[in-house]
Coordinates of C-alpha atoms in Angstrom, one line a residue:
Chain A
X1 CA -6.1 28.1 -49.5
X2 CA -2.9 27.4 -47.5
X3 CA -2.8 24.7 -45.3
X4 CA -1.3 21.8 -44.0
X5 CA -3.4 19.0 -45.9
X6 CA -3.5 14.6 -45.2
X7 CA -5.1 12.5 -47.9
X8 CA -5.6 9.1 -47.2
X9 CA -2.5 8.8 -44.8
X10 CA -2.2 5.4 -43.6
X11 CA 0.5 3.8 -41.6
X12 CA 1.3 0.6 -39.8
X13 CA 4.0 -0.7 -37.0
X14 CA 4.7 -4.7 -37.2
X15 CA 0.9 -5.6 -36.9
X16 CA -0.6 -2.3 -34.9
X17 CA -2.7 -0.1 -37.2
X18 CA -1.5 3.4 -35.9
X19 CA -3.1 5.6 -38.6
X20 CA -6.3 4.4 -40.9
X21 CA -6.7 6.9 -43.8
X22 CA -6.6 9.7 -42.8
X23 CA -7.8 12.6 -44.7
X24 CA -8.3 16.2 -42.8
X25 CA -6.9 20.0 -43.3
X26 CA -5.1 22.2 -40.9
X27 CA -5.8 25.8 -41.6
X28 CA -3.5 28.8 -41.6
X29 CA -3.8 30.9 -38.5
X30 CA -5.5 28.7 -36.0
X31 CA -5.4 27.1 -33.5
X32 CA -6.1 23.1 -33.2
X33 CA -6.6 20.6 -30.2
X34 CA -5.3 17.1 -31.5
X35 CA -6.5 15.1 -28.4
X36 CA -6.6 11.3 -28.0
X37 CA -5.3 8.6 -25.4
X38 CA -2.2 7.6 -25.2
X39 CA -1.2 6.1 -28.4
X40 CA -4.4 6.6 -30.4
X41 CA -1.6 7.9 -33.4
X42 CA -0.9 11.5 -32.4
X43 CA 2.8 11.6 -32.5
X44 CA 2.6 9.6 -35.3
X45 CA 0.3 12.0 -36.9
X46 CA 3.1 15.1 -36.5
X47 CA 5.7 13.0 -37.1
X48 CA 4.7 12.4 -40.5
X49 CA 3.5 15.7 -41.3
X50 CA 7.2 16.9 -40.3
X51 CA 8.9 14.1 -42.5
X52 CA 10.4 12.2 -39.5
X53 CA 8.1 9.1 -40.0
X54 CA 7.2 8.3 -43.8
X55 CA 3.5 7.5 -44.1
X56 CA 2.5 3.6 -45.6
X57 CA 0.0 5.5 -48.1
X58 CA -1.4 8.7 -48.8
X59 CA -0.2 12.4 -49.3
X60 CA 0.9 15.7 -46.9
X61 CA 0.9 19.0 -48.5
X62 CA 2.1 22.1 -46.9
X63 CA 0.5 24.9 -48.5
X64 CA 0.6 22.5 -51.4
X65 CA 4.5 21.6 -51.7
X66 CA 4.8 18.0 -50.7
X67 CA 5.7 17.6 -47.1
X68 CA 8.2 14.4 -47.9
X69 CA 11.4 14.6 -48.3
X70 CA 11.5 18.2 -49.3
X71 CA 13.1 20.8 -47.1
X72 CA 11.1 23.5 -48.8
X73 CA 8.0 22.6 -47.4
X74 CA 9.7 21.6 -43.8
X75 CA 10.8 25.3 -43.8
X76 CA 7.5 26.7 -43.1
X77 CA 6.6 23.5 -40.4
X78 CA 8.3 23.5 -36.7
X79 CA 7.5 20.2 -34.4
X80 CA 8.0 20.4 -30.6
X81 CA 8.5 16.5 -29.6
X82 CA 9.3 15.0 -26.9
X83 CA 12.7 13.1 -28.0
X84 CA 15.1 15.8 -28.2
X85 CA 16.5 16.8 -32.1
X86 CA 19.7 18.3 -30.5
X87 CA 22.7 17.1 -29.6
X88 CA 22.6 16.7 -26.1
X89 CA 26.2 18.6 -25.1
X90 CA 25.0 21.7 -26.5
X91 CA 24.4 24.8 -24.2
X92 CA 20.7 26.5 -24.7
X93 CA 22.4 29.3 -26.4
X94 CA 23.8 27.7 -29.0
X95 CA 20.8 25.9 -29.9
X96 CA 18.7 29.2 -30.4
X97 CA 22.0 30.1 -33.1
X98 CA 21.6 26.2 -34.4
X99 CA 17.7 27.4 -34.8
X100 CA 18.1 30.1 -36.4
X101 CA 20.6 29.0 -39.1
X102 CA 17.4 26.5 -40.2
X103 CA 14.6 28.8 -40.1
X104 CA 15.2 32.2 -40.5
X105 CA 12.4 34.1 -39.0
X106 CA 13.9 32.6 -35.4
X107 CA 13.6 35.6 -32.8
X108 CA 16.7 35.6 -31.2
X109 CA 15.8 38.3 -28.7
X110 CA 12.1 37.3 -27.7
X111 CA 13.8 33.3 -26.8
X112 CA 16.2 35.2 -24.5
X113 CA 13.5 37.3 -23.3
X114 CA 11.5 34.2 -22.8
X115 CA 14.4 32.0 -21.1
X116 CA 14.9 35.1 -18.5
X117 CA 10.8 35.2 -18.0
X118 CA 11.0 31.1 -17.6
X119 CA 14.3 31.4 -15.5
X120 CA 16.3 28.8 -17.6
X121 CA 19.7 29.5 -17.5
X122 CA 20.7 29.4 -21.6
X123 CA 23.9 28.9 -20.4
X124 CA 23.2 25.1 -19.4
X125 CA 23.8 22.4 -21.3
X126 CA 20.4 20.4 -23.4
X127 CA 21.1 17.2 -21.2
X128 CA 21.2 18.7 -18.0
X129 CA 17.6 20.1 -17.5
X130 CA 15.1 18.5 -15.9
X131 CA 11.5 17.1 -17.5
X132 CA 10.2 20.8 -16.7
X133 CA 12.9 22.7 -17.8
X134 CA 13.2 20.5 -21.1
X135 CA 10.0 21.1 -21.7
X136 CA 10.3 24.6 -21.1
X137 CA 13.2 25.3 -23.3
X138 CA 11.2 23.3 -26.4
X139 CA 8.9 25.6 -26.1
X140 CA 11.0 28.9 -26.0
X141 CA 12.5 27.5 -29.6
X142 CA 9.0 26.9 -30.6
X143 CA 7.2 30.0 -29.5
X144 CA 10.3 32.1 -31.7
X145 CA 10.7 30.2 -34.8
X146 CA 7.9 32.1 -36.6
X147 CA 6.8 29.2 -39.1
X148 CA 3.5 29.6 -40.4
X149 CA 2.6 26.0 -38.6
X150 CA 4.1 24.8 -35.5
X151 CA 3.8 21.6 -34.4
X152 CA 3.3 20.6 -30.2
X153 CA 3.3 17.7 -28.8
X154 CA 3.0 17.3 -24.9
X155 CA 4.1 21.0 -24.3
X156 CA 3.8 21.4 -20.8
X157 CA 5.4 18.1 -19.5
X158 CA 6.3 18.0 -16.3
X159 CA 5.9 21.8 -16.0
X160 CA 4.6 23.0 -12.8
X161 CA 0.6 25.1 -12.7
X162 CA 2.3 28.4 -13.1
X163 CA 4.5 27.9 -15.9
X164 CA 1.8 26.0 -17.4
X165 CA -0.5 29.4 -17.2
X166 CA 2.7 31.3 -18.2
X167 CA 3.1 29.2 -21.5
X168 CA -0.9 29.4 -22.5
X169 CA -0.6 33.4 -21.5
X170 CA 2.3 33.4 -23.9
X171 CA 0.5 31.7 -26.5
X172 CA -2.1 33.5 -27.0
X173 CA -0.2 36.9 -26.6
X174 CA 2.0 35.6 -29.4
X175 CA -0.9 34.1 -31.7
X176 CA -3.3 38.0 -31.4
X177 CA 0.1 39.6 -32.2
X178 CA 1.2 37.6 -34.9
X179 CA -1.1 34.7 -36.5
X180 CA 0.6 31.2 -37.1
X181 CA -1.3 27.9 -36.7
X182 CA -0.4 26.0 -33.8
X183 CA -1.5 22.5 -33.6
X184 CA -1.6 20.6 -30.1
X185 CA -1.6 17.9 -28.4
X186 CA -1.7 17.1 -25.3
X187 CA -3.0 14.9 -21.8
X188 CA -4.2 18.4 -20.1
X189 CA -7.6 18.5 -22.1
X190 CA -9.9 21.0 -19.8
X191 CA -6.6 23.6 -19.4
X192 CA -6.0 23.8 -23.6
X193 CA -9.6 24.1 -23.9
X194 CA -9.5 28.2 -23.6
X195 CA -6.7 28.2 -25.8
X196 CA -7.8 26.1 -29.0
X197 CA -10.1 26.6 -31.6
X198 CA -10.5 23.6 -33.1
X199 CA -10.8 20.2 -32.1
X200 CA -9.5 17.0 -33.3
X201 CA -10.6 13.5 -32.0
X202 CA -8.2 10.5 -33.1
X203 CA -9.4 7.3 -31.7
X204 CA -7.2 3.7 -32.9
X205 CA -5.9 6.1 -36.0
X206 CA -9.4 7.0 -36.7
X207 CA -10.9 10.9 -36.7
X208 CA -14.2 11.0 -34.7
X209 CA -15.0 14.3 -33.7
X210 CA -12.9 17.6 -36.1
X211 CA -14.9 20.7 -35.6
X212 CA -15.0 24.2 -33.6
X213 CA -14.5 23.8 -29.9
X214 CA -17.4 25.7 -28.6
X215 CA -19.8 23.7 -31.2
X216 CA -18.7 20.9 -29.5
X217 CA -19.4 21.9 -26.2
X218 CA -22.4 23.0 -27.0
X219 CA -24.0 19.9 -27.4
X220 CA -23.0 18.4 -24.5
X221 CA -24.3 18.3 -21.3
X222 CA -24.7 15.8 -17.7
X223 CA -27.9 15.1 -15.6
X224 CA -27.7 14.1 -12.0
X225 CA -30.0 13.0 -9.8
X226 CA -31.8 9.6 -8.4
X227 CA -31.4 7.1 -10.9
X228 CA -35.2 6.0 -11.5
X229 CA -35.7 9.8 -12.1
X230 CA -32.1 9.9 -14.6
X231 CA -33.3 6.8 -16.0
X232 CA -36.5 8.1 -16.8
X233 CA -35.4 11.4 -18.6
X234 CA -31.9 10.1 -20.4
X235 CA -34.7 7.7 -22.7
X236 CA -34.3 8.0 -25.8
X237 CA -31.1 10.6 -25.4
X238 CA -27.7 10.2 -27.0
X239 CA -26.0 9.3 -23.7
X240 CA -21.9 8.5 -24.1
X241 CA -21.3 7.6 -21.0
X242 CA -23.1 7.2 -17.3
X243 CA -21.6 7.4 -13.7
X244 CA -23.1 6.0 -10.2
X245 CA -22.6 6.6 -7.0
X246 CA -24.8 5.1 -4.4
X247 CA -28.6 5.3 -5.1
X248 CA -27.8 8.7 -7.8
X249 CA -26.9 8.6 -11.1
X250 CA -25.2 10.9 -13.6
X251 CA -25.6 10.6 -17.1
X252 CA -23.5 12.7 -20.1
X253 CA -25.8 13.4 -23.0
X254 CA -25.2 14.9 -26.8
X255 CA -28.0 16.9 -28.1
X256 CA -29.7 19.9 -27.6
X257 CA -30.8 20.6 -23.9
X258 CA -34.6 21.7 -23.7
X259 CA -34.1 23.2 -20.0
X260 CA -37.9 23.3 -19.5
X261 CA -37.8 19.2 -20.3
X262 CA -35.8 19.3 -17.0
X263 CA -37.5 18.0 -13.9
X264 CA -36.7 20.3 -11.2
X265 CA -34.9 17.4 -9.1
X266 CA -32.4 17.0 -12.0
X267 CA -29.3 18.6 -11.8
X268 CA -27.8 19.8 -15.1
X269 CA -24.3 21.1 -15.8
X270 CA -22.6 21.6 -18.9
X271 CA -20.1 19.0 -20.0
X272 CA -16.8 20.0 -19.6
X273 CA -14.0 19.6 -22.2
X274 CA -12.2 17.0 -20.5
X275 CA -15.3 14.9 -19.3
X276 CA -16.8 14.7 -22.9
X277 CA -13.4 13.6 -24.2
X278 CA -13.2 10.8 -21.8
X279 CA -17.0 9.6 -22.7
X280 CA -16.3 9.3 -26.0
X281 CA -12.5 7.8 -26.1
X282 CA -13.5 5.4 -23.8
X283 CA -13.3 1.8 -25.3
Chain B
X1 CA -3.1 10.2 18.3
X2 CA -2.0 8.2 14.9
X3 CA 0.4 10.6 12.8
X4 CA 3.1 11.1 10.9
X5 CA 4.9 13.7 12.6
X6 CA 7.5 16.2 11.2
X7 CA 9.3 18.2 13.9
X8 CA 11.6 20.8 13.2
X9 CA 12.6 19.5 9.4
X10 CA 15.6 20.9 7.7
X11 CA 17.3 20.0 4.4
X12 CA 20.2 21.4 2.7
X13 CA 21.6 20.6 -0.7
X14 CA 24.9 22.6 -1.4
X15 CA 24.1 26.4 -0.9
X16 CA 20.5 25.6 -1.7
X17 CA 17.5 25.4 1.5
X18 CA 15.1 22.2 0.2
X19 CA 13.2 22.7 3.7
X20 CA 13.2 25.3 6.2
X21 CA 12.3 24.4 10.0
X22 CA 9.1 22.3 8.8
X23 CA 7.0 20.9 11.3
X24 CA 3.2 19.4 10.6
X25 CA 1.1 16.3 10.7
X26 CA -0.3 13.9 8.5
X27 CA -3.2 12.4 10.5
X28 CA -4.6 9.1 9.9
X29 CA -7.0 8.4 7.5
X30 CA -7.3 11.3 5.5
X31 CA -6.2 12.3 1.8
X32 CA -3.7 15.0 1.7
X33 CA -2.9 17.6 -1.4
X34 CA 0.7 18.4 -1.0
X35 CA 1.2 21.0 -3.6
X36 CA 3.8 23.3 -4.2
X37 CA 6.3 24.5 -7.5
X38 CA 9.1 22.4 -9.5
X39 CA 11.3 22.6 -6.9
X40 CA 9.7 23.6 -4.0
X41 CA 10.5 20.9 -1.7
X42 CA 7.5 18.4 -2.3
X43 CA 10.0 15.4 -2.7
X44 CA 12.8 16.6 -0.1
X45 CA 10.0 16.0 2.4
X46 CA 8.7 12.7 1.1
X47 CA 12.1 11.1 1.0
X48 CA 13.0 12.0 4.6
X49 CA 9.3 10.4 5.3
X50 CA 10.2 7.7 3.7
X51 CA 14.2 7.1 5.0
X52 CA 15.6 7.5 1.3
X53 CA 17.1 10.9 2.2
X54 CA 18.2 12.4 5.8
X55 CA 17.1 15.7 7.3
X56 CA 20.1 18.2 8.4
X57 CA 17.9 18.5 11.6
X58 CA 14.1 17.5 13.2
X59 CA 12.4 14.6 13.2
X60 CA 10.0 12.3 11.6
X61 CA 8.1 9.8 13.4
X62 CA 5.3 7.1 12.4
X63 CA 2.7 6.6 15.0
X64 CA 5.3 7.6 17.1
X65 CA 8.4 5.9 16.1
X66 CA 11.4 7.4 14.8
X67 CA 11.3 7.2 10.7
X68 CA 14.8 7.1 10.2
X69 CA 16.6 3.9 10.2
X70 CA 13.6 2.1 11.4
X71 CA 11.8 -0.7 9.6
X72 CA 9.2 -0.9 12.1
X73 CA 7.7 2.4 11.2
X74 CA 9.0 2.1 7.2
X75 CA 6.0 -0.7 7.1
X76 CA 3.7 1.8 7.8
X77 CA 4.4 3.8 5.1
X78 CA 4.5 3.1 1.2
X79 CA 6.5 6.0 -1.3
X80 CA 5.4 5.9 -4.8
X81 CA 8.2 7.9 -6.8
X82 CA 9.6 8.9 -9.9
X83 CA 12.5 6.7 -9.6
X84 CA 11.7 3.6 -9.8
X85 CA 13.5 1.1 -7.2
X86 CA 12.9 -2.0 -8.9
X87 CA 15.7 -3.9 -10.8
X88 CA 14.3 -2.9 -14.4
X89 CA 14.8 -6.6 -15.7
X90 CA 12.3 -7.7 -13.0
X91 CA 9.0 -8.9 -14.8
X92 CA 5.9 -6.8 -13.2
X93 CA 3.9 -9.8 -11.6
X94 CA 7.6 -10.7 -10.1
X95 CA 7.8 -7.3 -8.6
X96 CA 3.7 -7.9 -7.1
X97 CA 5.4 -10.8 -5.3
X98 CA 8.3 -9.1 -4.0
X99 CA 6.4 -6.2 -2.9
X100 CA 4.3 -8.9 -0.8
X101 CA 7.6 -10.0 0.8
X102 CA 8.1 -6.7 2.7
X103 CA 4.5 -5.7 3.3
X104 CA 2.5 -8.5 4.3
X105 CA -0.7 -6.4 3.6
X106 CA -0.3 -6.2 -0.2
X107 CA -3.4 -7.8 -2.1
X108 CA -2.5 -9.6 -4.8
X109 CA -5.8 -10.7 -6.2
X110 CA -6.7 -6.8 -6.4
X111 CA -3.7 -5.7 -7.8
X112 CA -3.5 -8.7 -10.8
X113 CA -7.5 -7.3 -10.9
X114 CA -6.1 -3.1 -11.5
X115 CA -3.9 -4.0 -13.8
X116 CA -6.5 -6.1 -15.9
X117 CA -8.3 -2.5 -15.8
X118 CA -5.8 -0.4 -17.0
X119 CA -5.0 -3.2 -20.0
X120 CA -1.3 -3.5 -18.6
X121 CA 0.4 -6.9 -19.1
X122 CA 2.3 -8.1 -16.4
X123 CA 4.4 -10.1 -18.0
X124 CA 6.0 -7.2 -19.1
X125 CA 9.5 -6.4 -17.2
X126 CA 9.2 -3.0 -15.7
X127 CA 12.2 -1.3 -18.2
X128 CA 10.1 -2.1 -21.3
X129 CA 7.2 0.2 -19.8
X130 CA 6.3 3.9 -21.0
X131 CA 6.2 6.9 -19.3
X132 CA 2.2 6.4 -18.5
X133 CA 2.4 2.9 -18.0
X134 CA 5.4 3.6 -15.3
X135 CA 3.2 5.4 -13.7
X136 CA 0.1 3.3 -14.0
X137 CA 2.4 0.3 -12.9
X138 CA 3.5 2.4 -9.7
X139 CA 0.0 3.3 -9.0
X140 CA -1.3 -0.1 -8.9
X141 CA 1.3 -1.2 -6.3
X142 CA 0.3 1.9 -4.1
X143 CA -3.4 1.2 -4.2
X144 CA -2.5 -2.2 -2.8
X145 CA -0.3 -2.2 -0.5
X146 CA -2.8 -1.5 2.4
X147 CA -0.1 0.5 4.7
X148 CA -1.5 2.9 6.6
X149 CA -0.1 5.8 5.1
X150 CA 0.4 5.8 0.9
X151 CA 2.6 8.7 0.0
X152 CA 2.3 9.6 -3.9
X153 CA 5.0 11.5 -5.7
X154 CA 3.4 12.3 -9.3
X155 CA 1.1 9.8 -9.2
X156 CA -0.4 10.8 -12.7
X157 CA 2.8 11.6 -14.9
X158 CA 1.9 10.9 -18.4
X159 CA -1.7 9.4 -17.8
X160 CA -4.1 10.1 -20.4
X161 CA -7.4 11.9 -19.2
X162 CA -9.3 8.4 -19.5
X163 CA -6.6 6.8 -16.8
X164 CA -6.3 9.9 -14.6
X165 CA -10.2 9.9 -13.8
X166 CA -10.0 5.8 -13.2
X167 CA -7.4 6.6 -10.6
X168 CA -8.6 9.3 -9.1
X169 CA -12.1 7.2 -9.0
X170 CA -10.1 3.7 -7.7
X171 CA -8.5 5.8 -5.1
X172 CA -11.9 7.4 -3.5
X173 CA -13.4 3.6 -4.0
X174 CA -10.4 2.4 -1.9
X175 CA -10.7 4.7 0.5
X176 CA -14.1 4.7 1.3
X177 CA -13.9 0.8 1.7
X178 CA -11.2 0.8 3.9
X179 CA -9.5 3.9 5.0
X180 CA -6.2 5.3 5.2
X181 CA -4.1 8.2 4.5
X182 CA -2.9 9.2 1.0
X183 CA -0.5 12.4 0.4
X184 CA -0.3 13.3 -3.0
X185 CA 2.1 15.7 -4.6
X186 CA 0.8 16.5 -8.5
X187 CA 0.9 19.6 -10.6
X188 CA -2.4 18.8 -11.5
X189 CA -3.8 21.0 -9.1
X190 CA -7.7 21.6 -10.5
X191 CA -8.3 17.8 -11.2
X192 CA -7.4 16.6 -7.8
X193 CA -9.4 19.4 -5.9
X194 CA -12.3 16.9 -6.1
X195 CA -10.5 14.1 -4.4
X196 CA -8.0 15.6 -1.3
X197 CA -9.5 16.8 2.2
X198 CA -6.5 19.1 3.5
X199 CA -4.3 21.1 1.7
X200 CA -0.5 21.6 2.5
X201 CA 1.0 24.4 -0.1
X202 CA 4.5 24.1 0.4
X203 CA 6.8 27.7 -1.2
X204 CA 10.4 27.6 -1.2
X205 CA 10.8 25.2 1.2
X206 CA 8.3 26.6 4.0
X207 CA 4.5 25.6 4.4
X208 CA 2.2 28.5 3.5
X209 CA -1.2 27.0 3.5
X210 CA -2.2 24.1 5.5
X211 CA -6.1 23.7 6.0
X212 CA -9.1 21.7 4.9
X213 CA -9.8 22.3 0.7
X214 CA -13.2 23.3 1.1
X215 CA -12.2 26.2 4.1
X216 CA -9.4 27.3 1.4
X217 CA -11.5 27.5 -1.2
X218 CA -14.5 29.5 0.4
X219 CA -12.4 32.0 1.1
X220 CA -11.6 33.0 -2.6
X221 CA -13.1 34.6 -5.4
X222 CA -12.5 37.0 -8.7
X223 CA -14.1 39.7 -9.6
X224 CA -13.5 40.9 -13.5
X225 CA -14.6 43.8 -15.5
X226 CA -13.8 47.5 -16.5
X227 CA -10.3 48.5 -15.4
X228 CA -11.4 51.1 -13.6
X229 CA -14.2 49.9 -11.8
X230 CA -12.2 47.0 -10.6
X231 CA -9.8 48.8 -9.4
X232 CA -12.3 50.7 -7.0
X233 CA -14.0 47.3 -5.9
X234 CA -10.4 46.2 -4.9
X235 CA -9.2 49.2 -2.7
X236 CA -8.6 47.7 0.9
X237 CA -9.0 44.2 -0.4
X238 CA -6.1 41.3 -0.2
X239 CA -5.8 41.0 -3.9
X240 CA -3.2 38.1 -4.5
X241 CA -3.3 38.6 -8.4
X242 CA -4.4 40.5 -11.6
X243 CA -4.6 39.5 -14.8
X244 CA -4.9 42.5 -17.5
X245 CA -6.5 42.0 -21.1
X246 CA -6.8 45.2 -22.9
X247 CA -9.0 47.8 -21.1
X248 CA -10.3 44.7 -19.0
X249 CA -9.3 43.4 -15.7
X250 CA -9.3 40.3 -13.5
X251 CA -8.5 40.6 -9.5
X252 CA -8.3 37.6 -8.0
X253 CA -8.7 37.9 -3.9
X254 CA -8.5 36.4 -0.9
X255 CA -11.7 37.4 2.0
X256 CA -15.1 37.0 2.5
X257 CA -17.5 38.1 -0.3
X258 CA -20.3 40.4 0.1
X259 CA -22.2 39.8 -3.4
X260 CA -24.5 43.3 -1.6
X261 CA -21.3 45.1 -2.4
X262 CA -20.5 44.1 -5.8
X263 CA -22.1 46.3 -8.4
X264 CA -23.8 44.7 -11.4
X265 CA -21.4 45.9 -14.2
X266 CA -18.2 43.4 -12.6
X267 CA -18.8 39.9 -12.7
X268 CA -17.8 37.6 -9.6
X269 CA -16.9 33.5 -10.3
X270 CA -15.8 31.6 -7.5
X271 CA -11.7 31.1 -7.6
X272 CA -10.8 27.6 -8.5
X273 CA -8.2 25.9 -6.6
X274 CA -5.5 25.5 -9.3
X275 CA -5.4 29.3 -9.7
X276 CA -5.6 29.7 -6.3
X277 CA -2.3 28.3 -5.9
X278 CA -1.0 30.1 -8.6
X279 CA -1.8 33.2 -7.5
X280 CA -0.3 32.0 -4.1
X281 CA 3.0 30.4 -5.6
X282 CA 3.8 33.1 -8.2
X283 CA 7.4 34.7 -7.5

């Protein structure tokens, strides 16, 4: 099966653990959440897989060519990152004909088509965009390059709401046309979560949680209400994490929801995305 | 009546309008959503506030003085910015002190206590900080400054979900201990819904919107289905967006609903505020 695969990948900075052994499998053709706080060993995560950080142990296999050091398996992988690759005096539209001169399959015409639908003037050059706009022209290159795994990290930095919505519209238009696996990560949990498939936990370079998004959510779900009665009902419940305001309570729970277990003056809502991923990265 | 008044605002930089003609209020003790697109003139207008830019024309005053120039009124107000106006070899409990120097009202204790919370050292100098600890940094000195108007420029710029929801739950905590008014500018429209009272929706450099959140929100809704069924609920009605996905449809519109009217084969979800605003914003 193709994939991008990570056995026992372990690596350290000075005394900091970033990644503990990890082992886990990116498929082909779908789409992954990599979510965890800042500096939980995402970027470091990516940045080994693409062979700009070398792991302290383990292996990464890209449809089973070794990721290190080996341009052949870097072919098929494009990351988005947040320190610029290119030098910074070059104009957009030299950049896309930089692109393409490494990977192949770079659309020429859909990143123009893109820059015009985004507004950003190709003929600028990379240092004189703003946060938004450098985040927006990482993403043309990265929504064109047509490798079979692309690599995101904070996409929509500093982009405003619409061209936020634009770029997951985009996304998904691209991915139905034209299957690729897209792996991201990123702050803006509860907006990705229509977007992904697949969700990956890291916690202090640990995996917690790596399976389908809407198995996740199923299991998750909050209780309101007076405390004595939220106290009373959460017993014995997998709770990950309780708020309180006042005299009321409000509990988030895994498991399965029995609604007729409910006491009418309980209110229960589904845990959202965002909420359940802040219960359970919370240290 | 307490106020920051704008009065005829206009800004010009080169051939490009920042703000047209704006005039509005900021009344006391309330927590404002100034929202608008990358570039729509969110900052233009908290600079003049806050005397680090000048307006072509108009005037700004603070409980009735004249903003410009004028320390008197600059104690009243606190800007939280992007650019940071520290020196950036200053250490951070250095820059709690000199904060203190200019407003008399900054708390020291509670601030030293914030930054315990959020795990930031504050023997740190302020250069050696990261994106989301800049920010976190920034935020801590607005929550305790204790002027009577707090003026928030991105207050959440590479946060982490976990730190965005302690923010947004330190600010309500703050303000319902002792109140005063916060204007916050974020792209992080949806998250912040819970938290702001009144709304101003700023669009190439003119306000659009300018009302309570809940009286803005009431008034929207989308109704999705069959194309064609859709577009015969939708004749005669303000539609302020559609969103197509093969033969189905999304209108997204602004009036009062009458659920009587809908038939049972569209479905009808309240519009949320974020894509509100898009809908709103979109050129």
């Amino acid at each position: 099966m193709n994939s991008i695969a990570l056995k026992g990948i372990s690596k350290q900075f000075g005394d900091t653990i970033a990644l503990k052994d990890i082992s886990l499998y990116f498929e082909e053709n779908k789409i992954y959440g990599l979510l965890g706080r800042n500096g939980a060993g995402k970027s470091t995560m990516l940045n080994i897989i693409a062979n700009r950080l070398f792991a302290d142990s383990g292996e990464v296999t890209v449809n089973g060519l070794a990721a290190a050091e080996n341009d052949q398996a870097q072919q098929l992988i494009y990351l988005m990152s947040e320190q610029t690759l290119y030098p910074e005096s070059m104009k957009i539209q030299e950049v896309f004909k930089w692109t393409k001169n490494f990977y192949p399959n770079f659309d020429l015409a859909y990143a123009q088509n893109l820059a015009a639908k985004f507004g950003l003037d190709t003929k600028k050059k990379v240092r004189s965009l703003s946060t938004g706009y450098g985040s927006i022209f990482k993403i043309i290159v990265a929504l064109s390059v047509n490798t079979p795994y692309v690599l995101l990290d904070e996409p929509v930095l500093g982009l405003d709401a619409n061209h936020r919505d634009m770029f997951y519209k985009l996304l998904i238009e691209k991915y139905s046309k034209s299957p690729s696996t897209f792996i991201i990560s990123t702050h803006l949990i509860e907006e990705v979560s229509s977007v992904i498939e697949d969700i990956i936990i890291i916690k202090n370079g640990t995996i917690i949680k790596n399976e389908s998004c809407e198995s996740l959510l199923s299991k998750g779900y909050t209780v309101s209400g007076k405390a004595s009665q939220v106290d009373a009902f959460i017993e014995g419940k997998e709770v990950i994490g309780i708020d309180r305001l006042g005299g009321l309570k409000t509990a988030h729970i895994i498991g399965d929801l029995d609604r007729c277990q409910v006491p009418d003056s309980l209110e229960v809502t589904k845990l959202d995305l965002q909420k359940l991923f802040i219960q359970l990265t919370n240290s």
